[in-house]
Amino acid sequence: MPKRGCPFADAAPLQLKVRVGQREVSRGVCAERYSQEVFDPSGIVSVACSSCVRAVDGKAVCSQCERALCGQCVRTCWGCGSVACTLCGLVECSDMYEKVLCTSCAMFET
């Protein structure tokens, strides 16, 4: 029995090697970090807070989205105690005081 032919014939895309240069790297997945490393004239890499764009003064990271946070934007979840940013933290104002819930704890509260 003979081998059957390729069913895609001319429609199959060519598998060529793609050259990844500096332009592609600077626009890729780690573009923000790469641009800070390359374009910071002092040579010190400064990371910006994901909520307010201030310089990060510590190593606080949101437990939900893993973005860097400054000391003023850190919110602690009332349910589990994890750190949440302003985007991932839900502020509940129903009681006498505000309580912050991370997205995981907010699912169980409602």
mmCIF file of N, CA, C and O in Angstrom:
data_model
loop_
_atom_site.group_PDB
_atom_site.id
_atom_site.type_symbol
_atom_site.label_atom_id
_atom_site.label_comp_id
_atom_site.label_asym_id
_atom_site.label_seq_id
_atom_site.Cartn_x
_atom_site.Cartn_y
_atom_site.Cartn_z
ATOM 1 N N MET A 1 0.846 -1.166 0.000
ATOM 2 C CA MET A 1 0.000 0.000 0.000
ATOM 3 C C MET A 1 0.900 1.240 0.000
ATOM 4 O O MET A 1 1.783 1.359 0.852
ATOM 5 N N PRO A 2 0.690 2.195 -0.889
ATOM 6 C CA PRO A 2 1.549 3.385 -0.967
ATOM 7 C C PRO A 2 1.227 4.389 0.145
ATOM 8 O O PRO A 2 0.135 4.398 0.706
ATOM 9 N N LYS A 3 2.211 5.231 0.440
ATOM 10 C CA LYS A 3 2.016 6.290 1.430
ATOM 11 C C LYS A 3 1.056 7.329 0.875
ATOM 12 O O LYS A 3 1.092 7.633 -0.311
ATOM 13 N N ARG A 4 0.228 7.836 1.733
ATOM 14 C CA ARG A 4 -0.676 8.879 1.270
ATOM 15 C C ARG A 4 0.046 10.225 1.256
ATOM 16 O O ARG A 4 0.985 10.459 2.029
ATOM 17 N N GLY A 5 -0.390 11.132 0.453
ATOM 18 C CA GLY A 5 0.226 12.448 0.310
ATOM 19 C C GLY A 5 -0.147 13.378 1.452
ATOM 20 O O GLY A 5 -1.062 13.112 2.233
ATOM 21 N N CYS A 6 0.545 14.470 1.518
ATOM 22 C CA CYS A 6 0.271 15.479 2.544
ATOM 23 C C CYS A 6 -1.081 16.137 2.258
ATOM 24 O O CYS A 6 -1.290 16.666 1.162
ATOM 25 N N PRO A 7 -2.022 16.122 3.212
ATOM 26 C CA PRO A 7 -3.349 16.682 2.943
ATOM 27 C C PRO A 7 -3.353 18.213 2.865
ATOM 28 O O PRO A 7 -4.297 18.801 2.364
ATOM 29 N N PHE A 8 -2.311 18.851 3.349
ATOM 30 C CA PHE A 8 -2.293 20.312 3.375
ATOM 31 C C PHE A 8 -1.628 20.908 2.141
ATOM 32 O O PHE A 8 -1.845 22.056 1.825
ATOM 33 N N ALA A 9 -0.808 20.185 1.492
ATOM 34 C CA ALA A 9 -0.103 20.595 0.272
ATOM 35 C C ALA A 9 0.419 22.025 0.343
ATOM 36 O O ALA A 9 1.320 22.312 1.099
ATOM 37 N N ASP A 10 -0.156 22.913 -0.428
ATOM 38 C CA ASP A 10 0.334 24.289 -0.502
ATOM 39 C C ASP A 10 -0.193 25.172 0.621
ATOM 40 O O ASP A 10 0.308 26.272 0.846
ATOM 41 N N ALA A 11 -1.218 24.740 1.323
ATOM 42 C CA ALA A 11 -1.818 25.563 2.372
ATOM 43 C C ALA A 11 -1.021 25.536 3.664
ATOM 44 O O ALA A 11 -1.241 26.359 4.544
ATOM 45 N N ALA A 12 -0.096 24.603 3.821
ATOM 46 C CA ALA A 12 0.686 24.495 5.049
ATOM 47 C C ALA A 12 1.664 25.665 5.149
ATOM 48 O O ALA A 12 2.364 25.970 4.197
ATOM 49 N N PRO A 13 1.709 26.332 6.303
ATOM 50 C CA PRO A 13 2.638 27.450 6.442
ATOM 51 C C PRO A 13 4.082 26.947 6.526
ATOM 52 O O PRO A 13 4.353 25.857 7.029
ATOM 53 N N LEU A 14 4.973 27.745 6.039
ATOM 54 C CA LEU A 14 6.380 27.385 6.104
ATOM 55 C C LEU A 14 6.885 27.555 7.528
ATOM 56 O O LEU A 14 6.519 28.511 8.220
ATOM 57 N N GLN A 15 7.704 26.655 7.976
ATOM 58 C CA GLN A 15 8.261 26.744 9.315
ATOM 59 C C GLN A 15 9.655 27.324 9.220
ATOM 60 O O GLN A 15 10.643 26.601 9.143
ATOM 61 N N LEU A 16 9.710 28.630 9.222
ATOM 62 C CA LEU A 16 10.976 29.327 9.104
ATOM 63 C C LEU A 16 11.464 29.763 10.477
ATOM 64 O O LEU A 16 10.682 29.947 11.406
ATOM 65 N N LYS A 17 12.747 29.986 10.593
ATOM 66 C CA LYS A 17 13.308 30.505 11.834
ATOM 67 C C LYS A 17 13.017 31.990 11.908
ATOM 68 O O LYS A 17 13.134 32.718 10.926
ATOM 69 N N VAL A 18 12.623 32.442 13.075
ATOM 70 C CA VAL A 18 12.305 33.850 13.279
ATOM 71 C C VAL A 18 13.415 34.468 14.105
ATOM 72 O O VAL A 18 13.760 33.965 15.175
ATOM 73 N N ARG A 19 13.952 35.555 13.622
ATOM 74 C CA ARG A 19 15.005 36.252 14.355
ATOM 75 C C ARG A 19 14.357 37.182 15.367
ATOM 76 O O ARG A 19 13.518 38.006 15.029
ATOM 77 N N VAL A 20 14.746 37.027 16.619
ATOM 78 C CA VAL A 20 14.235 37.875 17.680
ATOM 79 C C VAL A 20 15.326 38.872 18.039
ATOM 80 O O VAL A 20 16.362 38.507 18.579
ATOM 81 N N GLY A 21 15.084 40.125 17.722
ATOM 82 C CA GLY A 21 16.060 41.173 17.977
ATOM 83 C C GLY A 21 15.695 42.007 19.190
ATOM 84 O O GLY A 21 14.766 41.689 19.941
ATOM 85 N N GLN A 22 16.413 43.104 19.403
ATOM 86 C CA GLN A 22 16.174 43.987 20.548
ATOM 87 C C GLN A 22 14.773 44.602 20.490
ATOM 88 O O GLN A 22 14.131 44.788 21.516
ATOM 89 N N ARG A 23 14.305 44.924 19.301
ATOM 90 C CA ARG A 23 12.980 45.528 19.165
ATOM 91 C C ARG A 23 11.892 44.562 19.631
ATOM 92 O O ARG A 23 10.971 44.938 20.362
ATOM 93 N N GLU A 24 11.987 43.302 19.232
ATOM 94 C CA GLU A 24 10.988 42.320 19.628
ATOM 95 C C GLU A 24 11.041 42.041 21.130
ATOM 96 O O GLU A 24 10.009 41.873 21.770
ATOM 97 N N VAL A 25 12.240 41.998 21.692
ATOM 98 C CA VAL A 25 12.382 41.759 23.130
ATOM 99 C C VAL A 25 11.790 42.920 23.923
ATOM 100 O O VAL A 25 11.112 42.736 24.928
ATOM 101 N N SER A 26 12.023 44.157 23.465
ATOM 102 C CA SER A 26 11.527 45.325 24.197
ATOM 103 C C SER A 26 10.015 45.473 24.101
ATOM 104 O O SER A 26 9.415 46.203 24.885
ATOM 105 N N ARG A 27 9.369 44.771 23.191
ATOM 106 C CA ARG A 27 7.911 44.822 23.069
ATOM 107 C C ARG A 27 7.247 43.540 23.547
ATOM 108 O O ARG A 27 6.037 43.391 23.426
ATOM 109 N N GLY A 28 8.001 42.622 24.106
ATOM 110 C CA GLY A 28 7.484 41.313 24.482
ATOM 111 C C GLY A 28 6.854 41.261 25.853
ATOM 112 O O GLY A 28 6.390 42.260 26.406
ATOM 113 N N VAL A 29 6.857 40.069 26.435
ATOM 114 C CA VAL A 29 6.193 39.803 27.698
ATOM 115 C C VAL A 29 6.798 40.615 28.844
ATOM 116 O O VAL A 29 6.076 41.169 29.667
ATOM 117 N N CYS A 30 8.098 40.715 28.904
ATOM 118 C CA CYS A 30 8.774 41.443 29.987
ATOM 119 C C CYS A 30 9.191 42.835 29.530
ATOM 120 O O CYS A 30 10.245 43.335 29.927
ATOM 121 N N ALA A 31 8.382 43.486 28.731
ATOM 122 C CA ALA A 31 8.748 44.775 28.135
ATOM 123 C C ALA A 31 8.979 45.845 29.187
ATOM 124 O O ALA A 31 9.923 46.631 29.094
ATOM 125 N N GLU A 32 8.126 45.886 30.220
ATOM 126 C CA GLU A 32 8.256 46.925 31.242
ATOM 127 C C GLU A 32 9.579 46.790 31.992
ATOM 128 O O GLU A 32 10.317 47.756 32.157
ATOM 129 N N ARG A 33 9.892 45.599 32.429
ATOM 130 C CA ARG A 33 11.134 45.384 33.175
ATOM 131 C C ARG A 33 12.348 45.630 32.285
ATOM 132 O O ARG A 33 13.322 46.254 32.689
ATOM 133 N N TYR A 34 12.280 45.164 31.054
ATOM 134 C CA TYR A 34 13.393 45.343 30.128
ATOM 135 C C TYR A 34 13.646 46.821 29.848
ATOM 136 O O TYR A 34 14.783 47.268 29.850
ATOM 137 N N SER A 35 12.581 47.591 29.624
ATOM 138 C CA SER A 35 12.758 49.012 29.335
ATOM 139 C C SER A 35 13.316 49.753 30.542
ATOM 140 O O SER A 35 14.082 50.694 30.394
ATOM 141 N N GLN A 36 12.951 49.352 31.760
ATOM 142 C CA GLN A 36 13.508 49.988 32.955
ATOM 143 C C GLN A 36 14.991 49.681 33.078
ATOM 144 O O GLN A 36 15.772 50.548 33.429
ATOM 145 N N GLU A 37 15.380 48.453 32.782
ATOM 146 C CA GLU A 37 16.789 48.087 32.881
ATOM 147 C C GLU A 37 17.627 48.800 31.829
ATOM 148 O O GLU A 37 18.738 49.223 32.097
ATOM 149 N N VAL A 38 17.078 48.957 30.635
ATOM 150 C CA VAL A 38 17.834 49.548 29.538
ATOM 151 C C VAL A 38 17.863 51.064 29.615
ATOM 152 O O VAL A 38 18.895 51.692 29.430
ATOM 153 N N PHE A 39 16.733 51.692 29.916
ATOM 154 C CA PHE A 39 16.619 53.131 29.794
ATOM 155 C C PHE A 39 16.822 53.901 31.091
ATOM 156 O O PHE A 39 16.736 55.116 31.098
ATOM 157 N N ASP A 40 17.080 53.246 32.212
ATOM 158 C CA ASP A 40 17.346 53.951 33.456
ATOM 159 C C ASP A 40 18.789 54.442 33.428
ATOM 160 O O ASP A 40 19.728 53.648 33.446
ATOM 161 N N PRO A 41 19.025 55.771 33.376
ATOM 162 C CA PRO A 41 20.381 56.284 33.206
ATOM 163 C C PRO A 41 21.288 56.062 34.418
ATOM 164 O O PRO A 41 22.500 56.015 34.279
ATOM 165 N N SER A 42 20.726 55.909 35.604
ATOM 166 C CA SER A 42 21.561 55.755 36.792
ATOM 167 C C SER A 42 22.117 54.341 36.929
ATOM 168 O O SER A 42 23.027 54.113 37.715
ATOM 169 N N GLY A 43 21.538 53.391 36.216
ATOM 170 C CA GLY A 43 21.998 52.014 36.308
ATOM 171 C C GLY A 43 21.297 51.239 37.401
ATOM 172 O O GLY A 43 21.400 50.034 37.494
ATOM 173 N N ILE A 44 20.542 51.939 38.256
ATOM 174 C CA ILE A 44 19.784 51.289 39.321
ATOM 175 C C ILE A 44 18.389 51.034 38.793
ATOM 176 O O ILE A 44 17.712 51.943 38.323
ATOM 177 N N VAL A 45 17.962 49.796 38.860
ATOM 178 C CA VAL A 45 16.641 49.444 38.370
ATOM 179 C C VAL A 45 15.626 49.806 39.440
ATOM 180 O O VAL A 45 15.680 49.311 40.556
ATOM 181 N N SER A 46 14.720 50.711 39.102
ATOM 182 C CA SER A 46 13.663 51.088 40.036
ATOM 183 C C SER A 46 12.348 50.537 39.525
ATOM 184 O O SER A 46 12.006 50.694 38.358
ATOM 185 N N VAL A 47 11.627 49.891 40.396
ATOM 186 C CA VAL A 47 10.361 49.287 40.030
ATOM 187 C C VAL A 47 9.244 50.214 40.486
ATOM 188 O O VAL A 47 9.279 50.737 41.599
ATOM 189 N N ALA A 48 8.245 50.415 39.639
ATOM 190 C CA ALA A 48 7.126 51.283 39.960
ATOM 191 C C ALA A 48 5.976 50.473 40.547
ATOM 192 O O ALA A 48 5.750 49.331 40.169
ATOM 193 N N CYS A 49 5.251 51.097 41.458
ATOM 194 C CA CYS A 49 4.059 50.489 42.045
ATOM 195 C C CYS A 49 3.007 50.336 40.961
ATOM 196 O O CYS A 49 2.808 51.231 40.142
ATOM 197 N N SER A 50 2.300 49.217 40.952
ATOM 198 C CA SER A 50 1.306 48.971 39.911
ATOM 199 C C SER A 50 0.039 49.787 40.115
ATOM 200 O O SER A 50 -0.721 49.979 39.177
ATOM 201 N N SER A 51 -0.187 50.293 41.332
ATOM 202 C CA SER A 51 -1.408 51.049 41.601
ATOM 203 C C SER A 51 -1.236 52.549 41.435
ATOM 204 O O SER A 51 -2.062 53.212 40.828
ATOM 205 N N CYS A 52 -0.147 53.105 41.969
ATOM 206 C CA CYS A 52 0.009 54.562 41.970
ATOM 207 C C CYS A 52 1.234 55.046 41.206
ATOM 208 O O CYS A 52 1.469 56.233 41.115
ATOM 209 N N VAL A 53 2.052 54.166 40.693
ATOM 210 C CA VAL A 53 3.239 54.440 39.881
ATOM 211 C C VAL A 53 4.332 55.167 40.678
ATOM 212 O O VAL A 53 5.196 55.807 40.112
ATOM 213 N N ARG A 54 4.305 55.092 42.007
ATOM 214 C CA ARG A 54 5.431 55.577 42.810
ATOM 215 C C ARG A 54 6.514 54.515 42.816
ATOM 216 O O ARG A 54 6.285 53.362 42.468
ATOM 217 N N ALA A 55 7.693 54.888 43.250
ATOM 218 C CA ALA A 55 8.775 53.916 43.367
ATOM 219 C C ALA A 55 8.462 52.956 44.517
ATOM 220 O O ALA A 55 8.011 53.372 45.580
ATOM 221 N N VAL A 56 8.688 51.687 44.283
ATOM 222 C CA VAL A 56 8.428 50.670 45.305
ATOM 223 C C VAL A 56 9.518 50.765 46.357
ATOM 224 O O VAL A 56 10.707 50.742 46.045
ATOM 225 N N ASP A 57 9.106 50.852 47.621
ATOM 226 C CA ASP A 57 10.069 50.999 48.702
ATOM 227 C C ASP A 57 10.345 49.699 49.447
ATOM 228 O O ASP A 57 11.193 49.654 50.311
ATOM 229 N N GLY A 58 9.664 48.659 49.121
ATOM 230 C CA GLY A 58 9.881 47.376 49.788
ATOM 231 C C GLY A 58 9.696 46.233 48.815
ATOM 232 O O GLY A 58 9.789 46.408 47.608
ATOM 233 N N LYS A 59 9.424 45.058 49.342
ATOM 234 C CA LYS A 59 9.236 43.888 48.493
ATOM 235 C C LYS A 59 7.805 43.389 48.551
ATOM 236 O O LYS A 59 7.549 42.210 48.369
ATOM 237 N N ALA A 60 6.851 44.295 48.809
ATOM 238 C CA ALA A 60 5.447 43.897 48.875
ATOM 239 C C ALA A 60 4.933 43.587 47.484
ATOM 240 O O ALA A 60 5.145 44.339 46.539
ATOM 241 N N VAL A 61 4.265 42.439 47.362
ATOM 242 C CA VAL A 61 3.727 41.989 46.082
ATOM 243 C C VAL A 61 2.305 41.514 46.324
ATOM 244 O O VAL A 61 2.019 40.851 47.318
ATOM 245 N N CYS A 62 1.401 41.857 45.420
ATOM 246 C CA CYS A 62 0.013 41.417 45.526
ATOM 247 C C CYS A 62 -0.043 39.895 45.426
ATOM 248 O O CYS A 62 0.583 39.300 44.547
ATOM 249 N N SER A 63 -0.786 39.262 46.316
ATOM 250 C CA SER A 63 -0.867 37.803 46.316
ATOM 251 C C SER A 63 -1.746 37.280 45.182
ATOM 252 O O SER A 63 -1.674 36.112 44.840
ATOM 253 N N GLN A 64 -2.555 38.139 44.576
ATOM 254 C CA GLN A 64 -3.450 37.712 43.506
ATOM 255 C C GLN A 64 -2.802 37.859 42.128
ATOM 256 O O GLN A 64 -2.779 36.932 41.338
ATOM 257 N N CYS A 65 -2.259 39.058 41.829
ATOM 258 C CA CYS A 65 -1.724 39.310 40.489
ATOM 259 C C CYS A 65 -0.201 39.415 40.458
ATOM 260 O O CYS A 65 0.379 39.564 39.390
ATOM 261 N N GLU A 66 0.444 39.366 41.611
ATOM 262 C CA GLU A 66 1.899 39.381 41.757
ATOM 263 C C GLU A 66 2.554 40.659 41.230
ATOM 264 O O GLU A 66 3.677 40.646 40.767
ATOM 265 N N ARG A 67 1.845 41.778 41.297
ATOM 266 C CA ARG A 67 2.417 43.064 40.916
ATOM 267 C C ARG A 67 3.052 43.716 42.128
ATOM 268 O O ARG A 67 2.624 43.526 43.255
ATOM 269 N N ALA A 68 4.083 44.530 41.876
ATOM 270 C CA ALA A 68 4.797 45.207 42.955
ATOM 271 C C ALA A 68 3.939 46.326 43.539
ATOM 272 O O ALA A 68 3.194 46.988 42.827
ATOM 273 N N LEU A 69 4.063 46.533 44.860
ATOM 274 C CA LEU A 69 3.284 47.557 45.553
ATOM 275 C C LEU A 69 4.177 48.408 46.431
ATOM 276 O O LEU A 69 5.145 47.915 47.010
ATOM 277 N N CYS A 70 3.837 49.688 46.553
ATOM 278 C CA CYS A 70 4.540 50.550 47.505
ATOM 279 C C CYS A 70 3.865 50.410 48.870
ATOM 280 O O CYS A 70 2.803 49.801 48.987
ATOM 281 N N GLY A 71 4.440 50.997 49.888
ATOM 282 C CA GLY A 71 3.915 50.876 51.244
ATOM 283 C C GLY A 71 2.548 51.490 51.430
ATOM 284 O O GLY A 71 1.767 51.055 52.280
ATOM 285 N N GLN A 72 2.200 52.514 50.646
ATOM 286 C CA GLN A 72 0.914 53.179 50.794
ATOM 287 C C GLN A 72 -0.227 52.438 50.102
ATOM 288 O O GLN A 72 -1.383 52.659 50.422
ATOM 289 N N CYS A 73 0.086 51.579 49.153
ATOM 290 C CA CYS A 73 -0.953 50.863 48.405
ATOM 291 C C CYS A 73 -1.181 49.436 48.894
ATOM 292 O O CYS A 73 -2.024 48.730 48.353
ATOM 293 N N VAL A 74 -0.446 49.003 49.886
ATOM 294 C CA VAL A 74 -0.612 47.652 50.417
ATOM 295 C C VAL A 74 -1.922 47.588 51.195
ATOM 296 O O VAL A 74 -2.189 48.407 52.064
ATOM 297 N N ARG A 75 -2.739 46.623 50.860
ATOM 298 C CA ARG A 75 -3.985 46.367 51.579
ATOM 299 C C ARG A 75 -3.947 44.927 52.062
ATOM 300 O O ARG A 75 -3.622 44.026 51.301
ATOM 301 N N THR A 76 -4.291 44.715 53.309
ATOM 302 C CA THR A 76 -4.274 43.380 53.895
ATOM 303 C C THR A 76 -5.695 42.831 53.941
ATOM 304 O O THR A 76 -6.614 43.502 54.417
ATOM 305 N N CYS A 77 -5.852 41.619 53.452
ATOM 306 C CA CYS A 77 -7.167 40.981 53.415
ATOM 307 C C CYS A 77 -7.663 40.718 54.827
ATOM 308 O O CYS A 77 -6.926 40.204 55.673
ATOM 309 N N TRP A 78 -8.920 41.054 55.080
ATOM 310 C CA TRP A 78 -9.520 40.878 56.396
ATOM 311 C C TRP A 78 -9.742 39.401 56.695
ATOM 312 O O TRP A 78 -9.674 38.975 57.835
ATOM 313 N N GLY A 79 -9.958 38.585 55.661
ATOM 314 C CA GLY A 79 -10.249 37.171 55.859
ATOM 315 C C GLY A 79 -9.030 36.297 56.063
ATOM 316 O O GLY A 79 -8.935 35.538 57.027
ATOM 317 N N CYS A 80 -8.043 36.421 55.164
ATOM 318 C CA CYS A 80 -6.905 35.500 55.215
ATOM 319 C C CYS A 80 -5.576 36.189 55.528
ATOM 320 O O CYS A 80 -4.582 35.522 55.766
ATOM 321 N N GLY A 81 -5.535 37.509 55.498
ATOM 322 C CA GLY A 81 -4.305 38.229 55.835
ATOM 323 C C GLY A 81 -3.329 38.382 54.691
ATOM 324 O O GLY A 81 -2.221 38.868 54.885
ATOM 325 N N SER A 82 -3.709 37.997 53.484
ATOM 326 C CA SER A 82 -2.799 38.133 52.351
ATOM 327 C C SER A 82 -2.785 39.576 51.855
ATOM 328 O O SER A 82 -3.688 40.359 52.130
ATOM 329 N N VAL A 83 -1.742 39.934 51.116
ATOM 330 C CA VAL A 83 -1.581 41.291 50.595
ATOM 331 C C VAL A 83 -2.335 41.387 49.269
ATOM 332 O O VAL A 83 -2.241 40.508 48.423
ATOM 333 N N ALA A 84 -3.089 42.476 49.101
ATOM 334 C CA ALA A 84 -3.837 42.705 47.861
ATOM 335 C C ALA A 84 -3.605 44.130 47.392
ATOM 336 O O ALA A 84 -3.441 45.037 48.198
ATOM 337 N N CYS A 85 -3.586 44.324 46.081
ATOM 338 C CA CYS A 85 -3.438 45.666 45.517
ATOM 339 C C CYS A 85 -4.820 46.312 45.399
ATOM 340 O O CYS A 85 -5.836 45.698 45.699
ATOM 341 N N THR A 86 -4.869 47.557 44.936
ATOM 342 C CA THR A 86 -6.141 48.252 44.814
ATOM 343 C C THR A 86 -7.024 47.649 43.725
ATOM 344 O O THR A 86 -8.241 47.798 43.773
ATOM 345 N N LEU A 87 -6.426 46.980 42.749
ATOM 346 C CA LEU A 87 -7.217 46.347 41.699
ATOM 347 C C LEU A 87 -7.817 45.014 42.144
ATOM 348 O O LEU A 87 -8.929 44.677 41.769
ATOM 349 N N CYS A 88 -7.078 44.263 42.939
ATOM 350 C CA CYS A 88 -7.530 42.933 43.359
ATOM 351 C C CYS A 88 -8.262 42.931 44.697
ATOM 352 O O CYS A 88 -8.923 41.956 45.037
ATOM 353 N N GLY A 89 -8.123 43.988 45.477
ATOM 354 C CA GLY A 89 -8.772 44.052 46.778
ATOM 355 C C GLY A 89 -10.165 44.646 46.664
ATOM 356 O O GLY A 89 -10.380 45.657 46.015
ATOM 357 N N LEU A 90 -11.133 44.017 47.300
ATOM 358 C CA LEU A 90 -12.501 44.502 47.311
ATOM 359 C C LEU A 90 -12.749 45.153 48.663
ATOM 360 O O LEU A 90 -12.584 44.511 49.702
ATOM 361 N N VAL A 91 -13.131 46.419 48.672
ATOM 362 C CA VAL A 91 -13.394 47.134 49.921
ATOM 363 C C VAL A 91 -14.874 47.033 50.220
ATOM 364 O O VAL A 91 -15.714 47.469 49.438
ATOM 365 N N GLU A 92 -15.196 46.461 51.369
ATOM 366 C CA GLU A 92 -16.582 46.310 51.784
ATOM 367 C C GLU A 92 -16.875 47.342 52.855
ATOM 368 O O GLU A 92 -16.216 47.379 53.899
ATOM 369 N N CYS A 93 -17.853 48.191 52.623
ATOM 370 C CA CYS A 93 -18.161 49.300 53.532
ATOM 371 C C CYS A 93 -19.485 49.097 54.247
ATOM 372 O O CYS A 93 -20.120 50.062 54.667
ATOM 373 N N SER A 94 -19.954 47.885 54.420
ATOM 374 C CA SER A 94 -21.270 47.635 54.994
ATOM 375 C C SER A 94 -21.304 47.816 56.512
ATOM 376 O O SER A 94 -22.328 48.178 57.068
ATOM 377 N N ASP A 95 -20.214 47.570 57.201
ATOM 378 C CA ASP A 95 -20.182 47.696 58.655
ATOM 379 C C ASP A 95 -19.776 49.103 59.062
ATOM 380 O O ASP A 95 -19.743 50.022 58.266
ATOM 381 N N MET A 96 -19.453 49.276 60.315
ATOM 382 C CA MET A 96 -19.000 50.565 60.831
ATOM 383 C C MET A 96 -17.635 50.934 60.265
ATOM 384 O O MET A 96 -17.269 52.091 60.245
ATOM 385 N N TYR A 97 -16.886 49.963 59.813
ATOM 386 C CA TYR A 97 -15.536 50.192 59.301
ATOM 387 C C TYR A 97 -15.395 49.498 57.946
ATOM 388 O O TYR A 97 -16.187 48.643 57.584
ATOM 389 N N GLU A 98 -14.388 49.901 57.218
ATOM 390 C CA GLU A 98 -14.112 49.271 55.926
ATOM 391 C C GLU A 98 -13.285 48.017 56.143
ATOM 392 O O GLU A 98 -12.390 48.011 56.981
ATOM 393 N N LYS A 99 -13.588 46.974 55.387
ATOM 394 C CA LYS A 99 -12.728 45.805 55.422
ATOM 395 C C LYS A 99 -12.380 45.417 53.996
ATOM 396 O O LYS A 99 -13.208 45.477 53.098
ATOM 397 N N VAL A 100 -11.124 45.060 53.802
ATOM 398 C CA VAL A 100 -10.612 44.694 52.490
ATOM 399 C C VAL A 100 -10.625 43.179 52.376
ATOM 400 O O VAL A 100 -10.200 42.479 53.288
ATOM 401 N N LEU A 101 -11.122 42.691 51.244
ATOM 402 C CA LEU A 101 -11.133 41.256 50.977
ATOM 403 C C LEU A 101 -10.404 40.998 49.669
ATOM 404 O O LEU A 101 -10.579 41.729 48.690
ATOM 405 N N CYS A 102 -9.561 39.972 49.656
ATOM 406 C CA CYS A 102 -8.918 39.561 48.395
ATOM 407 C C CYS A 102 -9.973 38.865 47.543
ATOM 408 O O CYS A 102 -11.074 38.554 48.018
ATOM 409 N N THR A 103 -9.690 38.605 46.300
ATOM 410 C CA THR A 103 -10.673 37.999 45.406
ATOM 411 C C THR A 103 -11.067 36.583 45.860
ATOM 412 O O THR A 103 -12.205 36.177 45.667
ATOM 413 N N SER A 104 -10.143 35.873 46.484
ATOM 414 C CA SER A 104 -10.457 34.520 46.966
ATOM 415 C C SER A 104 -11.467 34.570 48.107
ATOM 416 O O SER A 104 -12.448 33.825 48.123
ATOM 417 N N CYS A 105 -11.257 35.453 49.074
ATOM 418 C CA CYS A 105 -12.169 35.572 50.220
ATOM 419 C C CYS A 105 -13.486 36.244 49.834
ATOM 420 O O CYS A 105 -14.513 35.957 50.429
ATOM 421 N N ALA A 106 -13.467 37.118 48.837
ATOM 422 C CA ALA A 106 -14.692 37.803 48.414
ATOM 423 C C ALA A 106 -15.688 36.813 47.820
ATOM 424 O O ALA A 106 -16.901 37.026 47.929
ATOM 425 N N MET A 107 -15.210 35.739 47.208
ATOM 426 C CA MET A 107 -16.116 34.728 46.655
ATOM 427 C C MET A 107 -16.919 34.057 47.754
ATOM 428 O O MET A 107 -18.072 33.729 47.581
ATOM 429 N N PHE A 108 -16.310 33.840 48.928
ATOM 430 C CA PHE A 108 -16.974 33.132 50.002
ATOM 431 C C PHE A 108 -17.856 34.049 50.837
ATOM 432 O O PHE A 108 -18.761 33.595 51.522
ATOM 433 N N GLU A 109 -17.601 35.352 50.813
ATOM 434 C CA GLU A 109 -18.387 36.302 51.606
ATOM 435 C C GLU A 109 -19.740 36.602 50.972
ATOM 436 O O GLU A 109 -20.680 36.907 51.654
ATOM 437 N N THR A 110 -19.810 36.572 49.638
ATOM 438 C CA THR A 110 -21.065 36.960 48.981
ATOM 439 C C THR A 110 -21.997 35.813 48.792
ATOM 440 O O THR A 110 -21.824 34.713 48.961
#
